[in-house]
């Protein structure tokens, strides 16, 4: 049984124009083995995600790009949906048309974590950034039927370890999906004060708890202004969060 990366490499050489005989010589394997690989019905997407799934590969303990995974997890918990009922699972994250930079960052994170192809599907007022891949459920075990706030959302131990190492990237994903940074205006004794403020809103108590936990990891002060809304308003806290999140673009 040959490692999947050798098969993928052989197929790549063949698709680039090399003959089967040339490929066989370069990978040092029998001609008929290589011909079987190159001429059987292709499944490049499935094989590519299998090669990059750090949960299924025994020789890979963590994602090659942990910050990208932490960011993508935050986006998924906010505005993401993983469809597993189709033949090949598809990860979709809805991004507002208002933020083209966010759409690009989401696309980049998917490619960095697992995807070989990413699609951008225009919808009413938003773009669904999506990627098909058999192994997305391995990396996002929080998927399930129904809305997120109607079921438990609990991180696996290996996910918590990644977030503990990259809480800022995780918060960036959360705030880019269900949060905002804006100028807050208050009037005190007739004088108007304007200062920056972060807000994060989510109906899931579990996801809200994860946001609070990540803020605590960075020592950033927060408070709940409503049961489903968190505020970061103190000047040092806003400055600290700016270093990790910043305004959407």
Short mmCIF file of C-alpha atoms in Angstrom, two decimals:
data_model
loop_
_atom_site.label_atom_id
_atom_site.label_comp_id
_atom_site.label_asym_id
_atom_site.label_seq_id
_atom_site.Cartn_x
_atom_site.Cartn_y
_atom_site.Cartn_z
CA UNK A 1 0.00 0.00 0.00
CA UNK A 2 1.69 3.19 -1.18
CA UNK A 3 1.32 6.47 0.73
CA UNK A 4 -1.42 8.73 -0.68
CA UNK A 5 1.04 11.56 -1.31
CA UNK A 6 2.92 9.40 -3.85
CA UNK A 7 -0.30 8.67 -5.72
CA UNK A 8 -1.23 12.36 -5.68
CA UNK A 9 2.26 13.30 -6.93
CA UNK A 10 2.01 10.77 -9.77
CA UNK A 11 -1.38 12.12 -10.83
CA UNK A 12 -0.06 15.66 -10.74
CA UNK A 13 2.84 14.74 -13.03
CA UNK A 14 0.49 12.96 -15.40
CA UNK A 15 -1.98 15.85 -15.50
CA UNK A 16 0.95 18.20 -16.23
CA UNK A 17 1.70 16.36 -19.47
CA UNK A 18 4.13 13.59 -18.52
CA UNK A 19 3.56 10.14 -19.97
CA UNK A 20 2.76 7.21 -17.72
CA UNK A 21 6.18 5.74 -18.46
CA UNK A 22 7.87 9.00 -17.44
CA UNK A 23 5.82 9.19 -14.25
CA UNK A 24 6.64 5.57 -13.39
CA UNK A 25 10.37 6.27 -13.75
CA UNK A 26 10.17 9.43 -11.64
CA UNK A 27 8.25 7.84 -8.75
CA UNK A 28 10.18 4.54 -9.15
CA UNK A 29 7.12 2.33 -9.29
CA UNK A 30 5.82 -0.25 -11.78
CA UNK A 31 4.27 1.05 -14.99
CA UNK A 32 0.94 -0.76 -14.46
CA UNK A 33 0.58 0.60 -10.93
CA UNK A 34 1.03 4.17 -12.15
CA UNK A 35 -1.30 3.59 -15.11
CA UNK A 36 -4.01 2.39 -12.74
CA UNK A 37 -3.64 5.50 -10.60
CA UNK A 38 -3.64 7.92 -13.51
CA UNK A 39 -6.47 6.40 -15.50
CA UNK A 40 -8.90 5.42 -12.79
CA UNK A 41 -11.85 7.83 -12.25
CA UNK A 42 -10.24 10.89 -10.61
CA UNK A 43 -11.16 12.22 -7.21
CA UNK A 44 -8.59 14.99 -6.76
CA UNK A 45 -10.57 16.94 -4.19
CA UNK A 46 -11.14 13.94 -1.93
CA UNK A 47 -7.52 12.83 -2.17
CA UNK A 48 -6.16 16.31 -1.62
CA UNK A 49 -8.20 16.85 1.54
CA UNK A 50 -7.20 13.38 2.75
CA UNK A 51 -3.56 14.39 2.41
CA UNK A 52 -4.10 17.54 4.47
CA UNK A 53 -6.45 16.27 7.18
CA UNK A 54 -4.34 16.41 10.33
CA UNK A 55 -6.98 14.45 12.24
CA UNK A 56 -6.69 11.44 9.93
CA UNK A 57 -2.98 11.45 9.14
CA UNK A 58 -0.98 9.76 11.88
CA UNK A 59 2.15 11.67 10.88
CA UNK A 60 0.50 15.09 11.29
CA UNK A 61 -0.44 16.21 14.79
CA UNK A 62 -1.66 19.75 14.13
CA UNK A 63 -2.69 21.92 11.17
CA UNK A 64 0.25 23.32 9.25
CA UNK A 65 -1.21 26.80 9.76
CA UNK A 66 -2.65 26.96 13.29
CA UNK A 67 -3.50 30.70 13.18
CA UNK A 68 -5.52 30.14 9.99
CA UNK A 69 -7.38 27.25 11.63
CA UNK A 70 -8.16 29.32 14.74
CA UNK A 71 -9.45 32.16 12.54
CA UNK A 72 -11.54 29.82 10.38
CA UNK A 73 -13.03 28.15 13.46
CA UNK A 74 -14.13 31.57 14.73
CA UNK A 75 -15.74 32.37 11.38
CA UNK A 76 -17.49 29.00 11.31
CA UNK A 77 -18.93 29.38 14.81
CA UNK A 78 -20.28 32.77 13.82
CA UNK A 79 -21.55 32.62 10.24
CA UNK A 80 -20.59 29.15 9.09
CA UNK A 81 -22.53 26.03 8.19
CA UNK A 82 -21.25 22.56 7.38
CA UNK A 83 -23.53 20.50 5.14
CA UNK A 84 -22.90 16.78 5.52
CA UNK A 85 -26.04 15.41 3.83
CA UNK A 86 -24.56 15.67 0.33
CA UNK A 87 -22.16 13.09 -1.18
CA UNK A 88 -19.25 15.40 -0.41
CA UNK A 89 -19.54 17.68 2.66
CA UNK A 90 -19.38 21.42 1.99
CA UNK A 91 -18.30 24.17 4.37
CA UNK A 92 -20.10 27.48 3.75
CA UNK A 93 -19.39 30.77 5.46
CA UNK A 94 -21.64 33.74 4.67
CA UNK A 95 -19.80 37.06 4.34
CA UNK A 96 -21.46 40.42 3.78
CA UNK A 97 -20.84 42.17 0.47
CA UNK A 98 -19.85 45.18 2.56
CA UNK A 99 -16.54 43.58 3.54
CA UNK A 100 -14.56 42.38 0.48
CA UNK A 101 -11.42 42.07 2.60
CA UNK A 102 -13.21 39.65 4.92
CA UNK A 103 -14.34 37.56 1.94
CA UNK A 104 -10.74 37.34 0.75
CA UNK A 105 -9.44 36.43 4.22
CA UNK A 106 -12.05 33.68 4.57
CA UNK A 107 -11.04 32.27 1.18
CA UNK A 108 -7.36 32.34 2.16
CA UNK A 109 -8.01 30.63 5.51
CA UNK A 110 -9.97 27.78 3.89
CA UNK A 111 -7.11 27.13 1.47
CA UNK A 112 -4.52 27.31 4.25
CA UNK A 113 -6.38 24.77 6.41
CA UNK A 114 -7.72 22.16 3.97
CA UNK A 115 -9.31 23.35 0.72
CA UNK A 116 -7.85 22.87 -2.75
CA UNK A 117 -10.70 24.81 -4.35
CA UNK A 118 -12.86 27.58 -2.91
CA UNK A 119 -16.00 28.96 -4.52
CA UNK A 120 -17.63 32.34 -3.98
CA UNK A 121 -21.38 32.14 -4.56
CA UNK A 122 -23.19 35.46 -4.69
CA UNK A 123 -26.40 35.66 -2.67
CA UNK A 124 -28.75 38.50 -1.74
CA UNK A 125 -26.48 40.92 0.10
CA UNK A 126 -23.75 38.40 0.87
CA UNK A 127 -21.27 35.95 -0.60
CA UNK A 128 -21.16 32.30 0.42
CA UNK A 129 -17.50 31.34 0.57
CA UNK A 130 -17.58 27.56 0.29
CA UNK A 131 -15.37 24.53 -0.13
CA UNK A 132 -16.21 20.89 -0.76
CA UNK A 133 -14.15 18.31 1.11
CA UNK A 134 -14.69 14.89 2.65
CA UNK A 135 -12.58 15.81 5.67
CA UNK A 136 -14.18 19.09 6.76
CA UNK A 137 -16.27 17.23 9.40
CA UNK A 138 -13.02 15.91 10.91
CA UNK A 139 -11.81 19.46 11.52
CA UNK A 140 -15.13 20.97 12.61
CA UNK A 141 -16.72 18.45 14.98
CA UNK A 142 -19.19 21.11 16.19
CA UNK A 143 -21.35 20.53 13.12
CA UNK A 144 -24.80 19.03 13.59
CA UNK A 145 -28.46 19.40 12.67
CA UNK A 146 -30.30 22.55 13.64
CA UNK A 147 -29.15 25.98 14.71
CA UNK A 148 -26.00 26.36 16.80
CA UNK A 149 -27.76 28.13 19.67
CA UNK A 150 -30.19 25.22 19.99
CA UNK A 151 -27.51 22.58 20.60
CA UNK A 152 -24.33 22.31 22.68
CA UNK A 153 -21.17 23.78 21.19
CA UNK A 154 -18.14 22.33 22.94
CA UNK A 155 -14.56 22.37 21.66
CA UNK A 156 -12.56 19.16 21.51
CA UNK A 157 -9.40 19.04 23.62
CA UNK A 158 -7.18 19.40 20.53
CA UNK A 159 -9.16 22.47 19.46
CA UNK A 160 -8.84 24.07 22.88
CA UNK A 161 -5.07 23.55 22.73
CA UNK A 162 -4.90 25.39 19.39
CA UNK A 163 -7.03 28.29 20.69
CA UNK A 164 -4.90 28.56 23.81
CA UNK A 165 -1.91 29.09 21.52
CA UNK A 166 -3.74 31.47 19.16
CA UNK A 167 -6.60 33.19 21.02
CA UNK A 168 -6.19 36.41 19.02
CA UNK A 169 -6.79 34.69 15.69
CA UNK A 170 -9.83 32.90 17.11
CA UNK A 171 -11.26 36.20 18.38
CA UNK A 172 -10.61 37.76 15.00
CA UNK A 173 -12.77 35.12 13.39
CA UNK A 174 -15.54 35.56 15.96
CA UNK A 175 -15.60 39.36 15.71
CA UNK A 176 -15.32 39.29 11.91
CA UNK A 177 -18.43 37.12 11.80
CA UNK A 178 -20.68 38.24 14.66
CA UNK A 179 -18.93 41.32 15.95
CA UNK A 180 -18.06 44.88 15.03
CA UNK A 181 -15.85 47.82 15.94
CA UNK A 182 -17.51 51.22 15.90
CA UNK A 183 -17.31 54.74 17.29
CA UNK A 184 -19.49 55.01 20.39
CA UNK A 185 -20.94 58.44 21.19
CA UNK A 186 -21.98 59.43 24.71
CA UNK A 187 -23.10 62.78 26.08
CA UNK A 188 -22.09 63.74 29.60
CA UNK A 189 -23.29 67.09 31.00
CA UNK A 190 -23.86 68.39 27.50
CA UNK A 191 -20.43 67.37 26.21
CA UNK A 192 -20.15 64.67 23.50
CA UNK A 193 -17.46 62.01 23.84
CA UNK A 194 -16.57 59.62 21.01
CA UNK A 195 -14.51 56.50 21.63
CA UNK A 196 -14.00 53.14 19.85
CA UNK A 197 -15.84 50.11 21.11
CA UNK A 198 -16.15 46.43 20.19
CA UNK A 199 -19.41 44.47 20.32
CA UNK A 200 -19.95 40.73 19.89
CA UNK A 201 -23.43 39.24 19.65
CA UNK A 202 -24.42 35.58 19.50
CA UNK A 203 -27.51 33.68 20.62
CA UNK A 204 -25.48 30.65 21.69
CA UNK A 205 -24.43 30.78 25.34
CA UNK A 206 -21.67 28.27 24.55
CA UNK A 207 -20.17 30.37 21.75
CA UNK A 208 -20.44 33.48 23.93
CA UNK A 209 -18.56 31.58 26.62
CA UNK A 210 -15.79 30.71 24.15
CA UNK A 211 -15.45 34.38 23.24
CA UNK A 212 -15.21 35.32 26.93
CA UNK A 213 -12.62 32.58 27.50
CA UNK A 214 -10.43 33.76 24.62
CA UNK A 215 -10.62 37.37 25.84
CA UNK A 216 -9.59 36.19 29.31
CA UNK A 217 -6.61 34.34 27.80
CA UNK A 218 -5.39 37.69 26.45
CA UNK A 219 -6.28 39.61 29.62
CA UNK A 220 -8.79 41.80 27.78
CA UNK A 221 -11.57 43.26 29.94
CA UNK A 222 -15.14 42.72 28.78
CA UNK A 223 -18.66 42.97 30.11
CA UNK A 224 -22.09 41.69 29.12
CA UNK A 225 -24.42 44.55 28.21
CA UNK A 226 -27.19 42.09 27.27
CA UNK A 227 -27.59 38.30 27.68
CA UNK A 228 -26.57 37.80 24.03
CA UNK A 229 -24.17 40.74 23.65
CA UNK A 230 -20.63 41.37 24.89
CA UNK A 231 -18.88 44.73 24.98
CA UNK A 232 -15.19 45.70 25.05
CA UNK A 233 -15.05 49.42 25.76
CA UNK A 234 -12.20 50.28 28.12
CA UNK A 235 -9.40 52.09 26.33
CA UNK A 236 -6.60 49.58 27.19
CA UNK A 237 -8.89 46.66 26.30
CA UNK A 238 -9.85 48.18 22.94
CA UNK A 239 -6.19 48.86 22.17
CA UNK A 240 -5.30 45.25 23.02
CA UNK A 241 -8.11 43.89 20.84
CA UNK A 242 -7.04 46.19 18.00
CA UNK A 243 -3.73 44.34 17.89
CA UNK A 244 -5.54 41.07 17.19
CA UNK A 245 -8.79 42.02 15.43
CA UNK A 246 -9.09 45.56 14.16
CA UNK A 247 -11.94 46.90 12.02
CA UNK A 248 -13.36 44.85 9.15
CA UNK A 249 -12.35 45.77 5.63
#
